[in-house]
Amino acid sequence: MKRLPVPDQDIRLAVDAVVFGYANNALQVLLIKQKFGGTQAQWALAGGFVRTHEGITEAVIRELNEETGLRLTYLEQLYTFGDTLNRDPRGRVVTVAYFALVNALTIAPKADTDALEAAWFPENELPPLAFDHKEIVAKARERLRAKLTYQPIGFELLEKTFPFSDLENLYCTLLGKEIDRRNFRKKIMAFGLVVDTGQQVTGKSGRPARLFRFDKKKYQQLAKDGFIFEISFA
Amino acid sequence: MKRLPVPDQDIRLAVDAVVFGYANNALQVLLIKQKFGGTQAQWALAGGFVRTHEGITEAVIRELNEETGLRLTYLEQLYTFGDTLNRDPRGRVVTVAYFALVNALTIAPKADTDALEAAWFPENELPPLAFDHKEIVAKARERLRAKLTYQPIGFELLEKTFPFSDLENLYCTLLGKEIDRRNFRKKIMAFGLVVDTGQQVTGKSGRPARLFRFDKKKYQQLAKDGFIFEISFA
DNA sequence: ACAAAAGTGTTAATCTTACACCCATGT
DNA sequence: ACATGGGTGTAAGATTAACACTTTTGT
């Protein structure tokens, strides 16, 4: 088979991931301290260059694993940043950004690989970021806000079983709105996708909370038939 | 300034555009007959390789202009296809796909440039497509369906002034639903974004239709303040 | 007994749906 | 006069929004 012509191009392809977690009633963003730059090392998103023989999604998963060992609960492509020619001082780099969620802020420190330091920052206390990563985080934040209202994505930020108030808080915090607790519970429960595990959680002050679980299988079943998890607020 | 290291990578970056038009009560897709392949030349999306010193959006616009001379009414990034290593026989090619709309199916034949042939196909009569372009079109189609219900994107497929029935038809056709004409008109009019131009269009049989116009400026103003053009159907 | 958080129903208002006839023009 | 597509209102049903007190535990 004839090898068809391919153009000369001096463009690198990278991937970056905006990983969100939820802790202390606040949205947290995962950042990595860059290797290069010495004392001026900046914080940046997890990511790196795509290898010639790996898919781009494969590449993000690999980079995230190398840098943090995190176990993701959700991953989707976000947007490709390639309109700015000098986003990266190393040359022309186009990056495919991903949007990821985790339900536990556990970073496995891996001394043997390339990450110097990985840490969680509350979204309103982000340090200065490398490249155009601030813009990428903003886009991811917007995606998160939007998806919360039409996909059951909030559950991916909570542990498998959770008290209902955690869910309430998550929605209030991430959407920046006060939400009527009674109406919220009614709406969520009406889907029939959140089930009572029977367990209770005690320990804190106040009445013990029951623990709930999101029935993901049932959701995926329904989603196939065109069901949309949609929730709106006053 | 020290030149930082950049990896060896043998990946090309391309852009492709799914351009939709609306004519004869049907959604139309713009396709280009590929230059290479001789008698086996296949139809494909408009697109090509990104140049080292141009932005990716710039690249789609350039390619579209070179190949068709089309005047777009809407353009946004769709998705980046880079998980399949052999999507392109020429080697590892990652493509950033764009989603575009036009309100007139006018292709300027440009003999001097690279396009052999460009043509519109109704969405249900697409020929076999090159690479994974079928998948890309499917994704764009899905985006179109989704956006129709929460962004005033349908207007981009109509001429500047249009009879209301065109808008009705467009929604019915593209969403594959029967829509109550009275309710539809009420909902659309309630936004206050579609204004009567006072003109009428006659010529066809039946009562003459008034011509309307979408007030894009007003929409953009409202959109800044968080307004969402949302429309749902029974 | 009190503090702290969890849990729960009803009503009014709004929005959505279903539905059928008259109007203005060309032939 | 009739055929063709354009234009319009109302009533019943469904959904959403507003609102406050009781329950269970720990201290």
Coordinates of C-alpha atoms (C1' of nucleotides) in Angstrom, one line a residue:
Chain A
M1 CA 0.0 0.0 0.0
K2 CA 1.3 3.4 -1.0
R3 CA 2.3 5.6 1.9
L4 CA 0.4 8.8 1.5
P5 CA 2.0 12.1 2.1
V6 CA 1.9 13.7 5.5
P7 CA 2.8 17.3 6.0
D8 CA 5.7 18.7 7.9
Q9 CA 4.3 20.0 11.2
D10 CA 6.0 21.1 14.3
I11 CA 3.2 20.7 16.7
R12 CA 3.2 18.6 19.9
L13 CA 0.0 17.1 21.3
A14 CA -0.5 17.0 25.0
V15 CA -3.3 16.1 27.4
D16 CA -4.3 17.7 30.7
A17 CA -6.8 16.8 33.3
V18 CA -8.9 19.0 35.5
V19 CA -9.7 16.6 38.4
F20 CA -12.3 17.7 40.9
G21 CA -13.0 16.4 44.3
Y22 CA -15.3 17.5 47.1
A23 CA -14.3 17.8 50.7
N24 CA -15.0 20.2 53.6
N25 CA -18.0 21.4 51.8
A26 CA -15.9 22.8 49.0
L27 CA -14.9 21.9 45.5
Q28 CA -11.2 20.9 45.3
V29 CA -8.9 20.9 42.3
L30 CA -6.0 18.6 41.9
L31 CA -2.7 20.3 40.9
I32 CA 0.8 19.1 40.3
K33 CA 4.0 21.0 41.0
Q34 CA 5.9 21.2 37.8
K35 CA 9.3 19.4 37.5
F36 CA 11.1 22.1 35.6
G37 CA 11.4 25.7 36.6
G38 CA 13.4 25.1 39.8
T39 CA 12.5 27.5 42.5
Q40 CA 10.0 29.2 40.1
A41 CA 8.2 25.9 39.7
Q42 CA 4.5 26.5 39.1
W43 CA 1.5 24.6 39.9
A44 CA -0.2 23.0 36.9
L45 CA -2.8 20.5 35.9
A46 CA -1.9 16.9 35.7
G47 CA -1.0 16.0 32.2
G48 CA 1.8 15.4 29.6
F49 CA 2.6 14.6 26.1
V50 CA 0.7 12.0 24.1
R51 CA 2.9 9.1 23.0
T52 CA 2.8 8.2 19.3
H53 CA 1.2 4.8 19.9
E54 CA -1.3 5.5 22.5
G55 CA -4.8 6.9 22.3
I56 CA -5.5 10.3 23.9
T57 CA -7.8 9.1 26.6
E58 CA -5.2 6.4 27.3
A59 CA -2.7 9.1 27.6
V60 CA -4.6 11.1 30.3
I61 CA -5.2 7.9 32.3
R62 CA -1.6 7.0 32.2
E63 CA -0.4 10.5 33.2
L64 CA -2.9 10.7 36.0
N65 CA -1.8 7.3 37.2
E66 CA 1.9 8.1 37.0
E67 CA 1.5 11.4 38.8
T68 CA -1.1 10.6 41.5
G69 CA -2.3 7.0 41.4
L70 CA -5.8 8.4 41.7
R71 CA -8.9 6.2 41.1
L72 CA -11.2 8.3 38.9
T73 CA -15.0 7.9 39.1
Y74 CA -15.7 9.9 36.0
L75 CA -13.7 11.1 33.0
E76 CA -14.7 12.8 29.8
Q77 CA -13.1 15.0 27.2
L78 CA -13.5 18.7 27.9
Y79 CA -12.1 20.8 25.1
T80 CA -9.0 21.2 23.0
F81 CA -6.9 24.3 23.5
G82 CA -5.0 25.1 20.4
D83 CA -5.8 28.6 19.3
T84 CA -3.0 30.3 21.2
L85 CA 0.3 29.7 19.5
N86 CA 2.5 30.4 22.6
R87 CA 0.5 28.7 25.3
D88 CA 3.6 26.7 26.1
P89 CA 7.1 28.1 26.2
R90 CA 8.5 24.8 24.8
G91 CA 6.9 25.5 21.4
R92 CA 3.6 24.9 19.7
V93 CA 1.6 22.6 21.9
V94 CA -2.0 21.8 21.5
T95 CA -3.6 20.2 24.5
V96 CA -6.7 18.1 24.8
A97 CA -8.2 18.8 28.2
Y98 CA -10.2 16.3 30.2
F99 CA -12.7 16.6 32.9
A100 CA -12.4 14.2 35.8
L101 CA -14.1 13.5 39.1
V102 CA -13.0 11.5 42.1
N103 CA -14.9 10.6 45.3
A104 CA -11.9 10.5 47.6
L105 CA -9.0 12.9 47.9
T106 CA -6.4 10.2 48.2
I107 CA -3.2 10.8 46.3
A108 CA -0.8 7.9 46.3
P109 CA 2.7 9.4 46.5
K110 CA 4.8 7.7 44.0
A111 CA 8.4 8.5 44.6
D112 CA 9.5 6.5 41.7
T113 CA 7.8 8.4 38.9
D114 CA 7.9 12.0 37.7
A115 CA 5.6 13.9 39.9
L116 CA 7.3 16.1 42.4
E117 CA 4.3 17.0 44.4
A118 CA 0.5 16.7 44.0
A119 CA -2.0 18.5 46.1
W120 CA -5.6 19.5 46.4
F121 CA -6.6 23.1 46.4
P122 CA -10.1 24.5 47.2
E123 CA -11.4 26.1 44.1
N124 CA -11.3 29.6 45.5
E125 CA -7.8 29.4 46.7
L126 CA -6.0 28.3 43.6
P127 CA -2.3 29.3 43.3
P128 CA -1.1 30.9 40.0
L129 CA -1.2 28.3 37.3
A130 CA 1.2 27.5 34.5
F131 CA 0.3 28.1 30.8
D132 CA -3.4 28.7 30.2
H133 CA -4.4 26.3 32.9
K134 CA -6.5 28.8 34.7
E135 CA -8.7 29.1 31.6
I136 CA -8.9 25.3 31.4
V137 CA -10.0 25.1 35.0
A138 CA -12.6 27.8 34.4
K139 CA -14.0 25.8 31.4
A140 CA -14.1 22.6 33.5
R141 CA -15.9 24.5 36.3
E142 CA -18.5 25.7 33.9
R143 CA -19.0 22.2 32.6
L144 CA -19.4 20.9 36.1
R145 CA -22.0 23.5 36.9
A146 CA -23.9 22.7 33.7
K147 CA -23.8 19.0 34.0
L148 CA -25.0 18.9 37.6
T149 CA -28.4 20.0 36.4
Y150 CA -28.9 17.4 33.6
Q151 CA -26.7 14.4 34.5
P152 CA -26.3 12.6 37.8
I153 CA -22.7 13.6 38.1
G154 CA -22.8 14.9 41.6
F155 CA -22.8 11.4 43.0
E156 CA -19.4 10.8 41.5
L157 CA -18.0 13.3 44.0
L158 CA -19.5 11.5 47.0
E159 CA -18.6 8.2 48.5
K160 CA -20.7 5.2 47.6
T161 CA -23.0 5.7 50.5
F162 CA -23.7 9.2 51.7
P163 CA -26.1 11.0 54.0
F164 CA -28.7 13.0 52.1
S165 CA -27.4 16.3 53.5
D166 CA -24.1 15.7 51.8
L167 CA -25.9 15.7 48.5
E168 CA -27.8 18.8 49.4
N169 CA -24.7 20.6 50.4
L170 CA -22.9 19.6 47.2
Y171 CA -25.6 21.0 45.0
C172 CA -25.9 24.2 47.0
T173 CA -22.2 24.8 47.1
L174 CA -21.4 23.9 43.5
L175 CA -24.3 25.8 42.1
G176 CA -23.9 28.7 44.5
K177 CA -27.6 28.7 45.3
E178 CA -29.8 28.1 48.3
I179 CA -32.0 25.1 47.7
D180 CA -35.1 24.2 49.6
R181 CA -34.3 21.0 51.4
R182 CA -37.8 19.5 51.1
N183 CA -38.2 20.2 47.5
F184 CA -34.7 19.0 46.7
R185 CA -35.3 15.7 48.4
K186 CA -38.6 15.2 46.8
K187 CA -37.2 15.8 43.3
I188 CA -34.2 13.6 43.8
M189 CA -36.3 10.8 45.3
A190 CA -38.9 11.0 42.5
F191 CA -36.3 9.6 40.1
G192 CA -36.2 6.4 42.1
L193 CA -32.5 6.3 41.6
V194 CA -31.4 7.1 45.2
V195 CA -32.0 4.2 47.6
D196 CA -31.9 4.0 51.3
T197 CA -29.3 1.5 52.4
G198 CA -30.8 1.1 55.9
Q199 CA -27.5 2.0 57.5
Q200 CA -27.2 5.1 59.6
V201 CA -24.3 7.3 60.4
T202 CA -24.0 8.7 63.8
G203 CA -21.1 10.3 65.6
K204 CA -21.7 13.9 64.9
S205 CA -24.1 15.9 66.9
G206 CA -27.8 15.9 66.0
R207 CA -30.1 13.2 64.8
P208 CA -28.3 10.4 63.0
A209 CA -28.5 10.4 59.2
R210 CA -29.5 7.5 57.0
L211 CA -27.1 6.5 54.3
F212 CA -28.2 6.5 50.7
R213 CA -26.7 5.0 47.6
F214 CA -27.1 6.0 43.9
D215 CA -28.3 3.2 41.7
K216 CA -26.0 3.7 38.8
K217 CA -27.0 0.5 37.0
K218 CA -30.6 1.5 37.0
Y219 CA -29.7 4.9 35.8
Q220 CA -27.7 3.6 32.9
Q221 CA -30.5 1.3 31.9
L222 CA -33.0 4.2 31.9
A223 CA -30.5 6.5 30.1
K224 CA -30.4 4.1 27.2
D225 CA -34.1 4.6 26.8
G226 CA -33.7 8.3 26.6
F227 CA -34.3 9.1 30.2
I228 CA -32.7 12.4 31.3
F229 CA -31.8 13.1 34.9
E230 CA -32.8 16.8 35.0
I231 CA -33.1 18.9 38.0
S232 CA -33.8 22.6 38.3
F233 CA -34.0 25.1 41.1
A234 CA -36.0 28.1 42.0
Chain B
M1 CA 15.9 31.7 27.7
K2 CA 16.6 28.0 27.9
R3 CA 14.7 26.0 25.4
L4 CA 12.9 23.3 27.3
P5 CA 12.8 19.7 26.1
V6 CA 10.0 18.6 23.8
P7 CA 9.4 14.9 23.2
D8 CA 9.7 13.0 19.9
Q9 CA 6.3 12.5 18.7
D10 CA 5.1 11.3 15.4
I11 CA 1.5 12.6 15.5
R12 CA -0.2 14.9 13.0
L13 CA -2.9 17.3 14.0
A14 CA -5.8 17.9 11.7
V15 CA -9.1 19.7 11.8
D16 CA -12.4 18.6 10.2
A17 CA -15.7 20.4 10.0
V18 CA -19.2 19.0 10.0
V19 CA -21.2 21.7 8.2
F20 CA -24.9 21.5 8.4
G21 CA -27.4 23.4 6.2
Y22 CA -31.2 23.2 5.9
A23 CA -33.0 22.9 2.6
N24 CA -36.0 21.1 1.2
N25 CA -37.2 20.4 4.8
A26 CA -34.2 18.3 5.4
L27 CA -30.9 18.6 7.1
Q28 CA -28.0 18.7 4.7
V29 CA -24.4 17.8 5.3
L30 CA -21.5 19.3 3.4
L31 CA -19.0 16.8 2.0
I32 CA -15.8 17.0 -0.1
K33 CA -14.6 14.5 -2.6
Q34 CA -11.1 13.5 -1.6
K35 CA -8.2 14.4 -3.8
F36 CA -6.3 11.2 -3.4
G37 CA -7.6 7.7 -4.0
G38 CA -8.3 8.2 -7.7
T39 CA -11.4 6.3 -8.8
Q40 CA -11.8 5.1 -5.3
A41 CA -11.9 8.7 -4.0
Q42 CA -14.3 8.8 -1.1
W43 CA -16.4 11.6 0.3
A44 CA -15.1 13.1 3.5
L45 CA -15.6 16.1 5.8
A46 CA -14.0 19.4 4.9
G47 CA -10.7 19.7 6.7
G48 CA -7.0 19.3 6.6
F49 CA -3.8 19.5 8.6
V50 CA -3.1 22.3 11.0
R51 CA -0.2 24.5 10.1
T52 CA 2.5 25.0 12.7
H53 CA 1.8 28.7 13.0
E54 CA -1.9 28.9 12.9
G55 CA -4.5 28.3 15.6
I56 CA -6.8 25.4 15.2
T57 CA -9.9 27.4 14.7
E58 CA -8.1 29.5 12.2
A59 CA -7.2 26.2 10.5
V60 CA -10.8 25.1 10.0
I61 CA -11.8 28.4 8.8
R62 CA -9.0 28.4 6.3
E63 CA -9.8 24.9 5.1
L64 CA -13.4 25.6 4.7
N65 CA -12.7 28.7 2.8
E66 CA -10.2 27.0 0.5
E67 CA -12.5 24.1 -0.2
T68 CA -15.9 25.8 -0.4
G69 CA -15.8 29.6 0.1
L70 CA -18.8 29.1 2.4
R71 CA -20.0 31.9 4.7
L72 CA -20.6 30.3 8.1
T73 CA -23.2 31.5 10.5
Y74 CA -22.0 29.4 13.4
L75 CA -18.9 27.5 14.4
E76 CA -17.8 25.8 17.5
Q77 CA -15.5 23.0 18.5
L78 CA -17.1 19.6 18.7
Y79 CA -14.8 16.9 19.8
T80 CA -11.3 15.7 19.4
F81 CA -10.9 12.2 17.8
G82 CA -7.7 10.6 18.9
D83 CA -8.3 7.3 20.6
T84 CA -8.1 5.2 17.5
L85 CA -4.5 4.9 16.3
N86 CA -5.3 3.9 12.7
R87 CA -8.1 6.3 11.8
D88 CA -6.1 7.6 9.0
P89 CA -4.0 5.4 6.7
R90 CA -1.4 8.1 6.4
G91 CA -0.3 7.5 10.0
R92 CA -1.2 8.7 13.4
V93 CA -3.6 11.6 13.0
V94 CA -5.6 13.2 15.7
T95 CA -8.3 15.5 14.5
V96 CA -10.2 18.3 16.2
A97 CA -13.7 18.2 14.8
Y98 CA -15.8 21.3 14.5
F99 CA -19.5 21.9 14.3
A100 CA -20.7 24.5 11.8
L101 CA -23.9 25.9 10.5
V102 CA -24.8 27.9 7.3
N103 CA -28.0 29.5 6.3
A104 CA -27.5 29.1 2.5
L105 CA -26.3 26.2 0.6
T106 CA -24.0 28.2 -1.7
I107 CA -20.7 26.7 -2.5
A108 CA -18.4 28.9 -4.4
P109 CA -16.5 26.6 -6.8
K110 CA -12.9 27.5 -6.5
A111 CA -11.1 25.9 -9.4
D112 CA -7.8 27.3 -8.3
T113 CA -7.5 25.5 -5.0
D114 CA -7.4 22.0 -3.7
A115 CA -11.0 20.9 -3.5
L116 CA -12.1 18.6 -6.3
E117 CA -15.8 18.6 -5.6
A118 CA -18.0 19.8 -2.8
A119 CA -21.6 18.9 -2.4
W120 CA -24.5 18.8 0.0
F121 CA -26.1 15.5 1.0
P122 CA -29.4 15.1 2.9
E123 CA -28.5 13.5 6.2
N124 CA -30.3 10.3 5.5
E125 CA -28.6 9.8 2.1
L126 CA -25.0 10.1 3.0
P127 CA -22.5 8.2 0.9
P128 CA -19.8 6.0 2.5
L129 CA -17.4 8.4 4.3
A130 CA -13.6 8.3 4.7
F131 CA -11.9 7.5 7.9
D132 CA -14.1 7.7 11.0
H133 CA -16.1 10.6 9.5
K134 CA -19.4 8.8 9.9
E135 CA -18.8 8.7 13.6
I136 CA -17.9 12.4 13.6
V137 CA -21.1 13.3 11.7
A138 CA -23.1 11.3 14.2
K139 CA -21.6 13.2 17.1
A140 CA -22.3 16.5 15.4
R141 CA -25.9 15.4 14.7
E142 CA -26.4 14.6 18.4
R143 CA -24.9 18.0 19.4
L144 CA -27.3 19.7 17.0
R145 CA -30.3 17.9 18.4
A146 CA -29.3 18.7 22.0
K147 CA -28.4 22.4 21.3
L148 CA -31.7 23.1 19.5
T149 CA -33.5 22.7 22.9
Y150 CA -31.3 25.0 24.9
Q151 CA -29.7 27.5 22.5
P152 CA -31.3 29.5 19.7
I153 CA -29.2 27.7 17.2
G154 CA -31.9 26.8 14.8
F155 CA -32.1 30.4 13.5
E156 CA -28.5 30.0 12.2
L157 CA -29.9 27.6 9.6
L158 CA -32.6 29.9 8.4
E159 CA -32.2 33.1 6.3
K160 CA -32.2 36.4 8.1
T161 CA -36.0 36.7 7.7
F162 CA -38.2 33.7 7.6
P163 CA -41.8 32.7 7.8
F164 CA -42.7 31.1 11.1
S165 CA -43.6 27.8 9.4
D166 CA -40.0 27.4 8.4
L167 CA -39.0 27.5 12.0
E168 CA -41.7 25.1 13.0
N169 CA -40.6 22.7 10.2
L170 CA -37.0 22.9 11.2
Y171 CA -37.7 22.0 14.8
C172 CA -40.0 19.2 13.8
T173 CA -37.6 17.7 11.3
L174 CA -34.4 18.0 13.3
L175 CA -36.0 16.7 16.5
G176 CA -38.0 14.1 14.8
K177 CA -41.1 15.1 16.7
E178 CA -44.5 16.4 15.9
I179 CA -44.9 19.8 17.6
D180 CA -48.1 21.6 18.3
R181 CA -48.0 24.7 16.1
R182 CA -49.9 26.9 18.6
N183 CA -47.9 25.9 21.6
F184 CA -44.6 26.2 19.7
R185 CA -45.4 29.7 18.5
K186 CA -46.4 30.8 21.9
K187 CA -43.2 29.5 23.5
I188 CA -41.0 31.1 20.9
M189 CA -42.8 34.4 21.0
A190 CA -42.7 34.5 24.8
F191 CA -39.0 35.0 24.7
G192 CA -39.5 38.3 22.8
L193 CA -36.5 37.5 20.6
V194 CA -38.4 36.8 17.4
V195 CA -39.8 40.0 15.9
D196 CA -42.2 40.5 13.0
T197 CA -40.6 42.5 10.2
G198 CA -43.9 43.6 8.8
Q199 CA -43.0 42.1 5.4
Q200 CA -45.0 39.3 3.9
V201 CA -44.0 36.5 1.6
T202 CA -46.5 35.5 -1.0
G203 CA -46.2 33.5 -4.2
K204 CA -47.0 30.1 -2.8
S205 CA -50.5 28.9 -2.5
G206 CA -52.4 29.7 0.7
R207 CA -52.4 32.7 2.9
P208 CA -49.3 34.8 2.7
A209 CA -46.8 34.4 5.6
R210 CA -45.4 37.2 7.7
L211 CA -41.6 37.3 7.8
F212 CA -39.8 37.2 11.2
R213 CA -36.4 38.0 12.3
F214 CA -34.4 36.7 15.2
D215 CA -33.0 39.5 17.4
K216 CA -29.5 38.1 18.0
K217 CA -28.2 41.3 19.7
K218 CA -31.0 41.2 22.2
Y219 CA -30.3 37.5 22.8
Q220 CA -26.6 38.0 23.4
Q221 CA -27.4 40.8 25.8
L222 CA -29.7 38.6 27.8
A223 CA -27.4 35.6 27.6
K224 CA -24.7 37.6 29.4
D225 CA -27.1 38.0 32.3
G226 CA -27.6 34.3 32.5
F227 CA -30.7 34.0 30.3
I228 CA -31.2 30.6 28.8
F229 CA -33.2 30.0 25.6
E230 CA -34.8 26.7 26.6
I231 CA -37.6 25.0 24.8
S232 CA -39.2 21.7 25.4
F233 CA -41.8 19.6 23.7
A234 CA -44.5 17.2 24.7
Chain C
dA1 C1' -33.3 20.1 79.0
dC2 C1' -31.1 21.8 75.3
dA3 C1' -28.4 22.0 71.1
dA4 C1' -27.8 20.2 66.6
dA5 C1' -28.9 18.2 62.4
dA6 C1' -32.5 15.0 60.1
dG7 C1' -36.7 14.3 58.4
dT8 C1' -41.3 15.4 56.6
dG9 C1' -46.8 17.7 53.7
dT10 C1' -49.8 20.9 52.0
dT11 C1' -51.3 24.7 49.3
dA12 C1' -51.1 28.3 45.8
dA13 C1' -49.2 29.6 41.6
dT14 C1' -47.2 28.7 37.4
dC15 C1' -46.4 26.3 33.4
dT16 C1' -47.6 22.8 30.1
dT17 C1' -50.6 20.3 27.3
dA18 C1' -54.3 19.2 24.4
dC19 C1' -57.3 20.6 21.1
dA20 C1' -60.3 23.0 16.3
dC21 C1' -61.6 26.7 13.8
dC22 C1' -61.2 31.0 11.0
dC23 C1' -58.3 33.9 7.7
dA24 C1' -56.1 35.5 3.5
dT25 C1' -54.5 34.6 -0.7
dG26 C1' -54.1 32.1 -5.6
dT27 C1' -56.5 29.4 -8.9
Chain D
dA1 C1' -66.0 28.5 -4.6
dC2 C1' -62.4 25.9 -3.2
dA3 C1' -57.8 24.5 -2.1
dT4 C1' -53.8 25.7 0.5
dG5 C1' -51.1 27.0 4.1
dG6 C1' -51.2 30.9 8.0
dG7 C1' -52.8 32.4 12.1
dT8 C1' -55.0 32.3 16.8
dG9 C1' -57.4 31.1 22.5
dT10 C1' -59.0 28.4 26.3
dA11 C1' -59.5 25.1 29.8
dA12 C1' -57.8 21.0 32.4
dG13 C1' -53.8 18.9 34.2
dA14 C1' -49.2 18.7 35.8
dT15 C1' -45.3 20.7 37.9
dT16 C1' -43.0 23.8 40.8
dA17 C1' -42.4 27.0 44.6
dA18 C1' -43.1 28.6 49.1
dC19 C1' -43.3 27.6 53.6
dA20 C1' -42.3 25.6 59.5
dC21 C1' -42.5 22.2 62.7
dT22 C1' -41.3 17.5 64.7
dT23 C1' -37.8 13.8 65.4
dT24 C1' -33.7 11.7 67.1
dT25 C1' -29.5 11.7 68.9
dG26 C1' -25.3 13.6 72.0
dT27 C1' -24.0 16.5 75.8

